[in-house]
Structure formats: structure tokens, C-alpha cells
Short mmCIF file of N, CA, C and O in Angstrom, two decimals:
data_model
loop_
_atom_site.label_atom_id
_atom_site.label_comp_id
_atom_site.label_asym_id
_atom_site.label_seq_id
_atom_site.Cartn_x
_atom_site.Cartn_y
_atom_site.Cartn_z
N MET E 1 -12.15 9.60 -1.44
CA MET E 1 -10.80 9.17 -1.21
C MET E 1 -10.00 10.22 -0.44
O MET E 1 -9.26 9.88 0.46
N GLU E 2 -10.17 11.49 -0.80
CA GLU E 2 -9.40 12.56 -0.14
C GLU E 2 -9.65 12.57 1.37
O GLU E 2 -8.72 12.74 2.15
N ASP E 3 -10.89 12.36 1.77
CA ASP E 3 -11.22 12.35 3.19
C ASP E 3 -10.54 11.18 3.90
O ASP E 3 -9.99 11.33 4.99
N GLY E 4 -10.55 10.01 3.28
CA GLY E 4 -9.88 8.84 3.86
C GLY E 4 -8.39 9.06 3.99
O GLY E 4 -7.78 8.73 5.02
N LEU E 5 -7.76 9.62 2.95
CA LEU E 5 -6.32 9.89 3.00
C LEU E 5 -6.00 10.92 4.09
O LEU E 5 -5.01 10.78 4.81
N ARG E 6 -6.84 11.93 4.22
CA ARG E 6 -6.62 12.95 5.24
C ARG E 6 -6.70 12.35 6.64
O ARG E 6 -5.85 12.59 7.49
N ARG E 7 -7.71 11.52 6.87
CA ARG E 7 -7.87 10.90 8.19
C ARG E 7 -6.72 9.97 8.52
O ARG E 7 -6.35 9.83 9.68
N ALA E 8 -6.16 9.34 7.51
CA ALA E 8 -5.03 8.43 7.72
C ALA E 8 -3.70 9.15 7.71
O ALA E 8 -2.66 8.54 7.96
N ALA E 9 -3.70 10.46 7.40
CA ALA E 9 -2.47 11.25 7.27
C ALA E 9 -1.54 10.66 6.23
O ALA E 9 -0.34 10.62 6.39
N LEU E 10 -2.13 10.20 5.15
CA LEU E 10 -1.39 9.57 4.06
C LEU E 10 -1.32 10.54 2.90
O LEU E 10 -2.33 11.10 2.48
N GLU E 11 -0.12 10.76 2.37
CA GLU E 11 0.09 11.70 1.27
C GLU E 11 0.49 10.97 0.00
O GLU E 11 1.27 10.02 0.05
N LEU E 12 -0.04 11.45 -1.13
CA LEU E 12 0.30 10.89 -2.43
C LEU E 12 0.95 11.98 -3.28
O LEU E 12 0.36 13.05 -3.46
N PRO E 13 2.14 11.72 -3.80
CA PRO E 13 2.73 12.72 -4.70
C PRO E 13 1.91 12.79 -5.99
O PRO E 13 1.24 11.83 -6.37
N GLU E 14 1.96 13.91 -6.64
CA GLU E 14 1.20 14.15 -7.87
C GLU E 14 1.46 13.07 -8.93
O GLU E 14 0.55 12.68 -9.65
N CYS E 15 2.67 12.56 -8.98
CA CYS E 15 3.03 11.58 -10.01
C CYS E 15 2.26 10.26 -9.87
O CYS E 15 2.24 9.45 -10.80
N LEU E 16 1.60 10.03 -8.75
CA LEU E 16 0.85 8.79 -8.54
C LEU E 16 -0.63 8.91 -8.90
O LEU E 16 -1.33 7.91 -8.99
N HIS E 17 -1.12 10.09 -9.08
CA HIS E 17 -2.56 10.29 -9.27
C HIS E 17 -3.09 9.67 -10.55
O HIS E 17 -4.25 9.25 -10.60
N GLU E 18 -2.28 9.59 -11.58
CA GLU E 18 -2.77 9.11 -12.88
C GLU E 18 -3.05 7.61 -12.91
O GLU E 18 -4.00 7.16 -13.53
N ARG E 19 -2.23 6.82 -12.25
CA ARG E 19 -2.37 5.36 -12.30
C ARG E 19 -2.73 4.78 -10.94
O ARG E 19 -2.20 3.78 -10.50
N LEU E 20 -3.66 5.41 -10.29
CA LEU E 20 -4.09 5.04 -8.94
C LEU E 20 -5.45 4.35 -9.01
O LEU E 20 -6.34 4.80 -9.72
N ARG E 21 -5.57 3.25 -8.29
CA ARG E 21 -6.86 2.59 -8.10
C ARG E 21 -7.04 2.45 -6.60
O ARG E 21 -6.08 2.21 -5.87
N TYR E 22 -8.28 2.60 -6.12
CA TYR E 22 -8.47 2.57 -4.67
C TYR E 22 -9.84 2.04 -4.28
O TYR E 22 -10.76 1.98 -5.09
N ALA E 23 -9.92 1.66 -3.03
CA ALA E 23 -11.19 1.30 -2.40
C ALA E 23 -11.14 1.79 -0.96
O ALA E 23 -10.10 1.69 -0.30
N LEU E 24 -12.26 2.33 -0.50
CA LEU E 24 -12.41 2.72 0.90
C LEU E 24 -13.50 1.86 1.49
O LEU E 24 -14.58 1.74 0.92
N VAL E 25 -13.23 1.27 2.63
CA VAL E 25 -14.22 0.43 3.30
C VAL E 25 -14.50 1.06 4.65
O VAL E 25 -13.60 1.17 5.50
N ASP E 26 -15.73 1.49 4.86
CA ASP E 26 -16.16 2.12 6.09
C ASP E 26 -16.08 1.11 7.23
O ASP E 26 -16.36 -0.07 7.06
N ASN E 27 -15.69 1.57 8.41
CA ASN E 27 -15.60 0.67 9.56
C ASN E 27 -16.96 0.40 10.20
O ASN E 27 -17.04 -0.27 11.21
N GLY E 28 -18.04 0.93 9.62
CA GLY E 28 -19.37 0.71 10.16
C GLY E 28 -19.88 1.88 10.99
O GLY E 28 -21.05 1.94 11.32
N PHE E 29 -19.01 2.82 11.31
CA PHE E 29 -19.42 3.98 12.10
C PHE E 29 -19.35 5.27 11.29
O PHE E 29 -19.66 6.34 11.80
N GLY E 30 -18.90 5.18 10.03
CA GLY E 30 -18.91 6.33 9.15
C GLY E 30 -17.77 7.31 9.29
O GLY E 30 -17.78 8.35 8.66
N TYR E 31 -16.77 7.01 10.09
CA TYR E 31 -15.67 7.95 10.24
C TYR E 31 -14.34 7.36 9.80
O TYR E 31 -13.63 7.94 9.01
N TYR E 32 -14.00 6.20 10.32
CA TYR E 32 -12.73 5.57 9.96
C TYR E 32 -12.92 4.64 8.77
O TYR E 32 -13.99 4.08 8.59
N HIS E 33 -11.86 4.49 8.00
CA HIS E 33 -11.92 3.65 6.82
C HIS E 33 -10.70 2.73 6.77
O HIS E 33 -9.65 3.06 7.31
N HIS E 34 -10.89 1.61 6.10
CA HIS E 34 -9.74 0.83 5.64
C HIS E 34 -9.50 1.33 4.23
O HIS E 34 -10.44 1.42 3.42
N ILE E 35 -8.28 1.69 3.94
CA ILE E 35 -7.93 2.26 2.65
C ILE E 35 -7.08 1.24 1.90
O ILE E 35 -6.09 0.74 2.44
N TYR E 36 -7.47 0.96 0.68
CA TYR E 36 -6.74 0.04 -0.19
C TYR E 36 -6.34 0.82 -1.43
O TYR E 36 -7.20 1.37 -2.12
N LEU E 37 -5.04 0.90 -1.72
CA LEU E 37 -4.55 1.61 -2.89
C LEU E 37 -3.70 0.68 -3.74
O LEU E 37 -2.89 -0.09 -3.19
N LYS E 38 -3.87 0.76 -5.03
CA LYS E 38 -2.96 0.09 -5.96
C LYS E 38 -2.30 1.20 -6.76
O LYS E 38 -2.98 2.00 -7.41
N LEU E 39 -0.99 1.27 -6.68
CA LEU E 39 -0.22 2.33 -7.32
C LEU E 39 0.73 1.73 -8.34
O LEU E 39 1.35 0.70 -8.06
N GLU E 40 0.87 2.36 -9.49
CA GLU E 40 1.90 1.97 -10.45
C GLU E 40 2.61 3.23 -10.88
O GLU E 40 1.97 4.25 -11.16
N SER E 41 3.93 3.16 -10.91
CA SER E 41 4.72 4.34 -11.24
C SER E 41 6.17 3.94 -11.51
O SER E 41 6.53 2.77 -11.45
N SER E 42 6.97 4.96 -11.72
CA SER E 42 8.41 4.76 -11.80
C SER E 42 8.97 4.53 -10.40
O SER E 42 8.30 4.85 -9.40
N GLU E 43 10.17 4.00 -10.32
CA GLU E 43 10.81 3.84 -9.00
C GLU E 43 10.98 5.18 -8.32
O GLU E 43 10.77 5.30 -7.11
N GLN E 44 11.35 6.20 -9.08
CA GLN E 44 11.56 7.54 -8.51
C GLN E 44 10.28 8.06 -7.86
O GLN E 44 10.32 8.58 -6.75
N CYS E 45 9.16 7.91 -8.54
CA CYS E 45 7.89 8.37 -7.99
C CYS E 45 7.52 7.56 -6.74
O CYS E 45 7.08 8.14 -5.74
N MET E 46 7.72 6.25 -6.79
CA MET E 46 7.40 5.42 -5.62
C MET E 46 8.29 5.78 -4.44
O MET E 46 7.83 5.82 -3.30
N ASN E 47 9.56 6.06 -4.70
CA ASN E 47 10.45 6.49 -3.62
C ASN E 47 9.98 7.82 -3.02
O ASN E 47 10.11 8.03 -1.82
N SER E 48 9.40 8.69 -3.84
CA SER E 48 8.83 9.94 -3.33
C SER E 48 7.67 9.66 -2.38
O SER E 48 7.55 10.28 -1.32
N PHE E 49 6.81 8.71 -2.76
CA PHE E 49 5.70 8.30 -1.90
C PHE E 49 6.21 7.76 -0.57
O PHE E 49 5.72 8.12 0.50
N LEU E 50 7.22 6.90 -0.62
CA LEU E 50 7.78 6.33 0.61
C LEU E 50 8.38 7.42 1.50
O LEU E 50 8.16 7.42 2.72
N ALA E 51 9.08 8.37 0.90
CA ALA E 51 9.70 9.45 1.67
C ALA E 51 8.65 10.40 2.25
O ALA E 51 8.74 10.78 3.42
N LEU E 52 7.65 10.77 1.46
CA LEU E 52 6.58 11.67 1.93
C LEU E 52 5.88 11.13 3.16
O LEU E 52 5.44 11.88 4.03
N ASN E 53 5.79 9.81 3.25
CA ASN E 53 5.07 9.17 4.35
C ASN E 53 5.99 8.54 5.39
O ASN E 53 5.53 7.81 6.25
N ALA E 54 7.29 8.84 5.30
CA ALA E 54 8.28 8.37 6.28
C ALA E 54 8.22 6.85 6.47
O ALA E 54 8.27 6.35 7.59
N MET E 55 8.10 6.13 5.36
CA MET E 55 8.01 4.66 5.41
C MET E 55 9.37 4.04 5.69
O MET E 55 10.40 4.51 5.20
N ASP E 56 9.33 2.98 6.45
CA ASP E 56 10.52 2.17 6.70
C ASP E 56 10.29 0.78 6.13
O ASP E 56 9.21 0.22 6.30
N GLY E 57 11.31 0.25 5.50
CA GLY E 57 11.22 -1.08 4.94
C GLY E 57 11.86 -2.11 5.85
O GLY E 57 12.47 -1.77 6.87
N ASP E 58 11.70 -3.35 5.47
CA ASP E 58 12.39 -4.42 6.19
C ASP E 58 13.89 -4.13 6.14
O ASP E 58 14.41 -3.60 5.16
N LEU E 59 14.57 -4.45 7.20
CA LEU E 59 16.00 -4.22 7.36
C LEU E 59 16.38 -2.75 7.26
O LEU E 59 17.47 -2.40 6.86
N GLY E 60 15.44 -1.85 7.59
CA GLY E 60 15.73 -0.42 7.66
C GLY E 60 15.78 0.32 6.34
O GLY E 60 16.18 1.47 6.29
N ALA E 61 15.37 -0.29 5.24
CA ALA E 61 15.39 0.37 3.94
C ALA E 61 14.41 1.54 3.93
O ALA E 61 13.34 1.47 4.54
N THR E 62 14.75 2.61 3.25
CA THR E 62 13.85 3.75 3.10
C THR E 62 13.53 4.02 1.63
O THR E 62 12.70 4.87 1.33
N THR E 63 14.21 3.30 0.74
CA THR E 63 13.96 3.41 -0.70
C THR E 63 13.93 2.01 -1.30
O THR E 63 14.36 1.04 -0.66
N LEU E 64 13.46 1.94 -2.53
CA LEU E 64 13.40 0.65 -3.20
C LEU E 64 14.80 0.12 -3.47
O LEU E 64 15.70 0.88 -3.82
N GLY E 65 14.95 -1.17 -3.34
CA GLY E 65 16.25 -1.79 -3.52
C GLY E 65 16.36 -2.64 -4.77
O GLY E 65 17.26 -3.45 -4.87
N GLY E 66 15.44 -2.52 -5.70
CA GLY E 66 15.49 -3.32 -6.92
C GLY E 66 14.88 -4.69 -6.72
O GLY E 66 14.47 -5.07 -5.62
N VAL E 67 14.84 -5.44 -7.80
CA VAL E 67 14.24 -6.78 -7.78
C VAL E 67 14.92 -7.66 -6.75
O VAL E 67 14.27 -8.48 -6.08
N ALA E 68 16.23 -7.50 -6.56
CA ALA E 68 16.97 -8.33 -5.61
C ALA E 68 16.48 -8.16 -4.17
O ALA E 68 16.67 -9.05 -3.34
N ALA E 69 15.84 -7.04 -3.85
CA ALA E 69 15.35 -6.79 -2.49
C ALA E 69 13.96 -7.37 -2.25
O ALA E 69 13.48 -7.37 -1.12
N GLU E 70 13.31 -7.86 -3.30
CA GLU E 70 11.96 -8.39 -3.17
C GLU E 70 11.99 -9.81 -2.65
O GLU E 70 12.78 -10.64 -3.11
N ARG E 71 11.13 -10.09 -1.68
CA ARG E 71 11.08 -11.40 -1.02
C ARG E 71 9.63 -11.85 -0.89
O ARG E 71 8.71 -11.04 -0.83
N ILE E 72 9.44 -13.16 -0.76
CA ILE E 72 8.13 -13.69 -0.42
C ILE E 72 7.89 -13.31 1.04
O ILE E 72 8.75 -13.55 1.89
N PRO E 73 6.75 -12.68 1.35
CA PRO E 73 6.50 -12.28 2.75
C PRO E 73 6.58 -13.47 3.70
O PRO E 73 6.06 -14.55 3.40
N ILE E 74 7.22 -13.28 4.83
CA ILE E 74 7.38 -14.32 5.84
C ILE E 74 6.04 -14.67 6.48
O ILE E 74 5.78 -15.80 6.83
N TYR E 75 5.20 -13.67 6.65
CA TYR E 75 3.86 -13.89 7.20
C TYR E 75 2.86 -13.08 6.38
O TYR E 75 3.21 -12.14 5.70
N ARG E 76 1.62 -13.50 6.46
CA ARG E 76 0.55 -12.81 5.74
C ARG E 76 -0.30 -12.04 6.74
O ARG E 76 -0.87 -12.62 7.64
N SER E 77 -0.36 -10.74 6.54
CA SER E 77 -1.25 -9.92 7.35
C SER E 77 -2.69 -10.24 6.97
O SER E 77 -2.98 -10.61 5.83
N ARG E 78 -3.60 -10.07 7.92
CA ARG E 78 -5.02 -10.38 7.66
C ARG E 78 -5.58 -9.64 6.47
O ARG E 78 -6.38 -10.18 5.71
N TRP E 79 -5.18 -8.38 6.28
CA TRP E 79 -5.75 -7.59 5.19
C TRP E 79 -5.44 -8.20 3.82
O TRP E 79 -6.19 -7.99 2.87
N MET E 80 -4.35 -8.95 3.70
CA MET E 80 -3.98 -9.54 2.41
C MET E 80 -5.01 -10.55 1.93
O MET E 80 -5.10 -10.84 0.73
N ASP E 81 -5.79 -11.09 2.85
CA ASP E 81 -6.82 -12.07 2.50
C ASP E 81 -8.23 -11.51 2.58
O ASP E 81 -9.20 -12.25 2.47
N ASP E 82 -8.35 -10.18 2.76
CA ASP E 82 -9.67 -9.55 2.80
C ASP E 82 -10.40 -9.78 1.48
O ASP E 82 -9.79 -9.81 0.41
N ASP E 83 -11.71 -9.88 1.58
CA ASP E 83 -12.54 -10.08 0.40
C ASP E 83 -12.34 -8.95 -0.61
O ASP E 83 -12.32 -9.18 -1.82
N VAL E 84 -12.18 -7.73 -0.13
CA VAL E 84 -11.99 -6.60 -1.03
C VAL E 84 -10.72 -6.76 -1.86
O VAL E 84 -10.68 -6.39 -3.03
N VAL E 85 -9.68 -7.35 -1.30
CA VAL E 85 -8.44 -7.58 -2.04
C VAL E 85 -8.69 -8.54 -3.20
O VAL E 85 -8.22 -8.31 -4.32
N ARG E 86 -9.45 -9.58 -2.96
CA ARG E 86 -9.79 -10.52 -4.03
C ARG E 86 -10.64 -9.84 -5.10
O ARG E 86 -10.42 -10.01 -6.30
N ARG E 87 -11.63 -9.05 -4.68
CA ARG E 87 -12.50 -8.36 -5.65
C ARG E 87 -11.73 -7.35 -6.49
O ARG E 87 -12.06 -7.12 -7.65
N LEU E 88 -10.69 -6.73 -5.91
CA LEU E 88 -9.88 -5.77 -6.65
C LEU E 88 -8.91 -6.47 -7.61
O LEU E 88 -8.29 -5.81 -8.44
N GLY E 89 -8.76 -7.78 -7.47
CA GLY E 89 -7.86 -8.53 -8.35
C GLY E 89 -6.39 -8.36 -8.03
O GLY E 89 -5.53 -8.58 -8.89
N TRP E 90 -6.08 -8.00 -6.80
CA TRP E 90 -4.68 -7.82 -6.43
C TRP E 90 -3.96 -9.17 -6.45
O TRP E 90 -4.49 -10.17 -6.01
N GLN E 91 -2.74 -9.15 -6.91
CA GLN E 91 -1.91 -10.35 -6.98
C GLN E 91 -0.98 -10.40 -5.76
O GLN E 91 0.17 -9.99 -5.81
N ILE E 92 -1.53 -10.92 -4.65
CA ILE E 92 -0.75 -11.03 -3.41
C ILE E 92 -0.74 -12.51 -2.99
O ILE E 92 -1.03 -12.85 -1.86
N GLY E 93 -0.44 -13.36 -3.93
CA GLY E 93 -0.41 -14.79 -3.65
C GLY E 93 0.83 -15.20 -2.89
O GLY E 93 1.77 -14.42 -2.71
N PRO E 94 0.87 -16.46 -2.46
CA PRO E 94 1.98 -16.95 -1.64
C PRO E 94 3.32 -17.01 -2.36
O PRO E 94 4.35 -17.11 -1.72
N GLU E 95 3.31 -16.92 -3.68
CA GLU E 95 4.57 -16.97 -4.43
C GLU E 95 5.05 -15.60 -4.90
O GLU E 95 6.11 -15.48 -5.50
N GLN E 96 4.23 -14.57 -4.66
CA GLN E 96 4.59 -13.22 -5.08
C GLN E 96 5.72 -12.67 -4.21
O GLN E 96 5.75 -12.89 -3.01
N ARG E 97 6.62 -11.92 -4.84
CA ARG E 97 7.75 -11.31 -4.13
C ARG E 97 7.54 -9.80 -4.04
O ARG E 97 7.12 -9.17 -5.01
N PHE E 98 7.87 -9.25 -2.86
CA PHE E 98 7.68 -7.82 -2.61
C PHE E 98 8.80 -7.28 -1.74
O PHE E 98 9.44 -8.01 -1.01
N GLN E 99 8.95 -5.97 -1.80
CA GLN E 99 9.71 -5.28 -0.78
C GLN E 99 8.64 -4.63 0.11
O GLN E 99 7.71 -3.99 -0.39
N ARG E 100 8.73 -4.82 1.41
CA ARG E 100 7.68 -4.40 2.34
C ARG E 100 8.11 -3.15 3.10
O ARG E 100 9.23 -3.07 3.59
N PHE E 101 7.16 -2.19 3.20
CA PHE E 101 7.37 -0.96 3.94
C PHE E 101 6.18 -0.74 4.87
O PHE E 101 5.08 -1.22 4.59
N SER E 102 6.38 0.01 5.93
CA SER E 102 5.27 0.32 6.83
C SER E 102 5.59 1.58 7.63
O SER E 102 6.73 2.03 7.70
N VAL E 103 4.51 2.12 8.23
CA VAL E 103 4.66 3.27 9.12
C VAL E 103 3.40 3.35 9.99
O VAL E 103 2.31 2.99 9.55
N GLY E 104 3.58 3.79 11.21
CA GLY E 104 2.46 4.11 12.09
C GLY E 104 2.26 5.61 12.05
O GLY E 104 3.20 6.37 12.24
N LYS E 105 1.04 6.03 11.76
CA LYS E 105 0.76 7.46 11.63
C LYS E 105 0.24 8.01 12.96
O LYS E 105 -0.33 7.29 13.77
N PRO E 106 0.40 9.33 13.20
CA PRO E 106 -0.10 9.94 14.44
C PRO E 106 -1.62 9.82 14.59
O PRO E 106 -2.14 9.96 15.69
N THR E 107 -2.32 9.54 13.51
CA THR E 107 -3.77 9.37 13.54
C THR E 107 -4.16 7.96 13.98
O THR E 107 -5.33 7.60 13.92
N LEU E 108 -3.17 7.16 14.39
CA LEU E 108 -3.33 5.77 14.83
C LEU E 108 -3.65 4.82 13.67
O LEU E 108 -4.11 3.71 13.89
N TYR E 109 -3.40 5.26 12.45
CA TYR E 109 -3.51 4.38 11.29
C TYR E 109 -2.17 3.69 11.08
O TYR E 109 -1.12 4.33 11.16
N GLY E 110 -2.22 2.40 10.82
CA GLY E 110 -1.04 1.67 10.40
C GLY E 110 -1.09 1.56 8.89
O GLY E 110 -2.15 1.29 8.31
N VAL E 111 0.03 1.82 8.23
CA VAL E 111 0.08 1.78 6.77
C VAL E 111 1.12 0.72 6.37
O VAL E 111 2.25 0.74 6.85
N PHE E 112 0.69 -0.19 5.49
CA PHE E 112 1.56 -1.26 5.01
C PHE E 112 1.60 -1.21 3.50
O PHE E 112 0.56 -1.07 2.85
N VAL E 113 2.80 -1.32 2.95
CA VAL E 113 3.00 -1.22 1.50
C VAL E 113 3.83 -2.41 1.02
O VAL E 113 4.87 -2.71 1.60
N LEU E 114 3.34 -3.05 -0.02
CA LEU E 114 4.07 -4.13 -0.69
C LEU E 114 4.41 -3.64 -2.09
O LEU E 114 3.51 -3.28 -2.86
N VAL E 115 5.69 -3.58 -2.43
CA VAL E 115 6.13 -3.05 -3.73
C VAL E 115 6.87 -4.13 -4.50
O VAL E 115 7.69 -4.85 -3.94
N GLN E 116 6.55 -4.23 -5.80
CA GLN E 116 7.24 -5.18 -6.66
C GLN E 116 7.46 -4.55 -8.03
O GLN E 116 6.68 -3.69 -8.47
N HIS E 117 8.51 -4.98 -8.69
CA HIS E 117 8.77 -4.53 -10.05
C HIS E 117 7.82 -5.24 -11.00
O HIS E 117 7.55 -6.43 -10.84
N VAL E 118 7.31 -4.50 -11.96
CA VAL E 118 6.39 -5.05 -12.95
C VAL E 118 7.22 -5.78 -14.00
O VAL E 118 8.08 -5.16 -14.63
N PRO E 119 6.98 -7.09 -14.19
CA PRO E 119 7.75 -7.84 -15.19
C PRO E 119 7.64 -7.21 -16.58
O PRO E 119 6.56 -6.78 -17.00
N GLY E 120 8.77 -7.12 -17.28
CA GLY E 120 8.80 -6.57 -18.63
C GLY E 120 8.65 -5.06 -18.69
O GLY E 120 8.35 -4.50 -19.74
N SER E 121 8.83 -4.37 -17.56
CA SER E 121 8.66 -2.92 -17.50
C SER E 121 9.67 -2.35 -16.52
O SER E 121 10.21 -3.06 -15.67
N SER E 122 9.91 -1.05 -16.62
CA SER E 122 10.78 -0.40 -15.63
C SER E 122 9.96 0.15 -14.47
O SER E 122 10.51 0.73 -13.54
N ASP E 123 8.65 -0.03 -14.51
CA ASP E 123 7.76 0.46 -13.45
C ASP E 123 7.69 -0.49 -12.26
O ASP E 123 8.06 -1.65 -12.35
N VAL E 124 7.15 0.04 -11.17
CA VAL E 124 6.87 -0.75 -9.98
C VAL E 124 5.39 -0.65 -9.67
O VAL E 124 4.72 0.31 -10.06
N ARG E 125 4.91 -1.65 -8.96
CA ARG E 125 3.51 -1.70 -8.52
C ARG E 125 3.52 -1.80 -7.01
O ARG E 125 4.33 -2.51 -6.43
N ALA E 126 2.60 -1.07 -6.37
CA ALA E 126 2.50 -1.13 -4.91
C ALA E 126 1.06 -1.39 -4.51
O ALA E 126 0.13 -0.85 -5.09
N TYR E 127 0.91 -2.25 -3.52
CA TYR E 127 -0.37 -2.48 -2.86
C TYR E 127 -0.26 -1.88 -1.48
O TYR E 127 0.66 -2.21 -0.72
N VAL E 128 -1.19 -0.99 -1.15
CA VAL E 128 -1.15 -0.25 0.11
C VAL E 128 -2.41 -0.54 0.91
O VAL E 128 -3.51 -0.51 0.36
N HIS E 129 -2.23 -0.82 2.19
CA HIS E 129 -3.37 -0.94 3.09
C HIS E 129 -3.13 -0.02 4.27
O HIS E 129 -2.05 -0.01 4.87
N ALA E 130 -4.15 0.79 4.60
CA ALA E 130 -4.09 1.65 5.78
C ALA E 130 -5.36 1.44 6.57
O ALA E 130 -6.44 1.41 6.01
N GLY E 131 -5.21 1.26 7.87
CA GLY E 131 -6.36 1.07 8.73
C GLY E 131 -6.06 1.55 10.13
O GLY E 131 -4.94 1.43 10.61
N ARG E 132 -7.06 2.10 10.77
CA ARG E 132 -6.88 2.57 12.14
C ARG E 132 -6.72 1.38 13.07
O ARG E 132 -7.54 0.45 13.08
N GLY E 133 -5.63 1.38 13.79
CA GLY E 133 -5.32 0.27 14.70
C GLY E 133 -4.77 -0.94 13.99
O GLY E 133 -4.54 -1.97 14.61
N ALA E 134 -4.53 -0.83 12.68
CA ALA E 134 -4.03 -1.98 11.90
C ALA E 134 -2.56 -2.22 12.15
O ALA E 134 -1.83 -1.37 12.52
#
């Protein structure tokens, strides 16, 4: 995982390491990867992740805006329907609401983040996809 994160220039604050799940999918040439991360944390920790990676949200948001900012995505990116997403059990169905963030990294990786509040909890959950040229 560390090698994939380094190649994508993606940083994780220490507060995310405990509740992190991930998958790396090789592009077939052994160097670039598609990176899939599922993160759960407090809003403060997730905002640290967004800031560390210079993420921008829809309508220019740079931090989480609460449940009221979560929307059903207008379009579905191809990665949301990848087989690995289904195998990981991610809940990215057509009725799910998220706040969406993204950034293009100097390594030519595109990073997309969908964040939602966990029902019955003060925590948030994020689904992250990073891929070169994505």
C-alpha cells in the first residue's frame, strides 16, 4: 500500500491508519495501480485528509459540510461500478448520498473521494479511488 500511495502522491494522516481498508489493483505493467481506500473517522480527521491532499469539493468546498451537503451523485464514474468495488462491499448505490471531492496529482493520478456521514454515529465514511489518468 505504501508504494501505491507514494506513486499517487496521496497522503494519509495518522488518525486514518486504524480504520483503513484498501485494495491495490496493478495496471498489468507492475508499476501503476488503481488504489481503492475505505476510510472511517471523525469529521476532523477526514478534513485533515482533504487538506493534506489539497482536495476540492463540488461548489468549491474544501471541508465537510455536514449531512446537508451530501447529494446523490449526478453521474457515476466508471470506477464506482468496478468489480473490485462490489467485492469490497462498498455501498455506492444510486440512492446513496455523498459529498464529493477530487484532485489531480502531479504524478498524473486523479483522486476521487465520496464522503458520507455514518447513520447513528458522529463518524464519516469515505470511499477513495486513485488512478493514473483517471
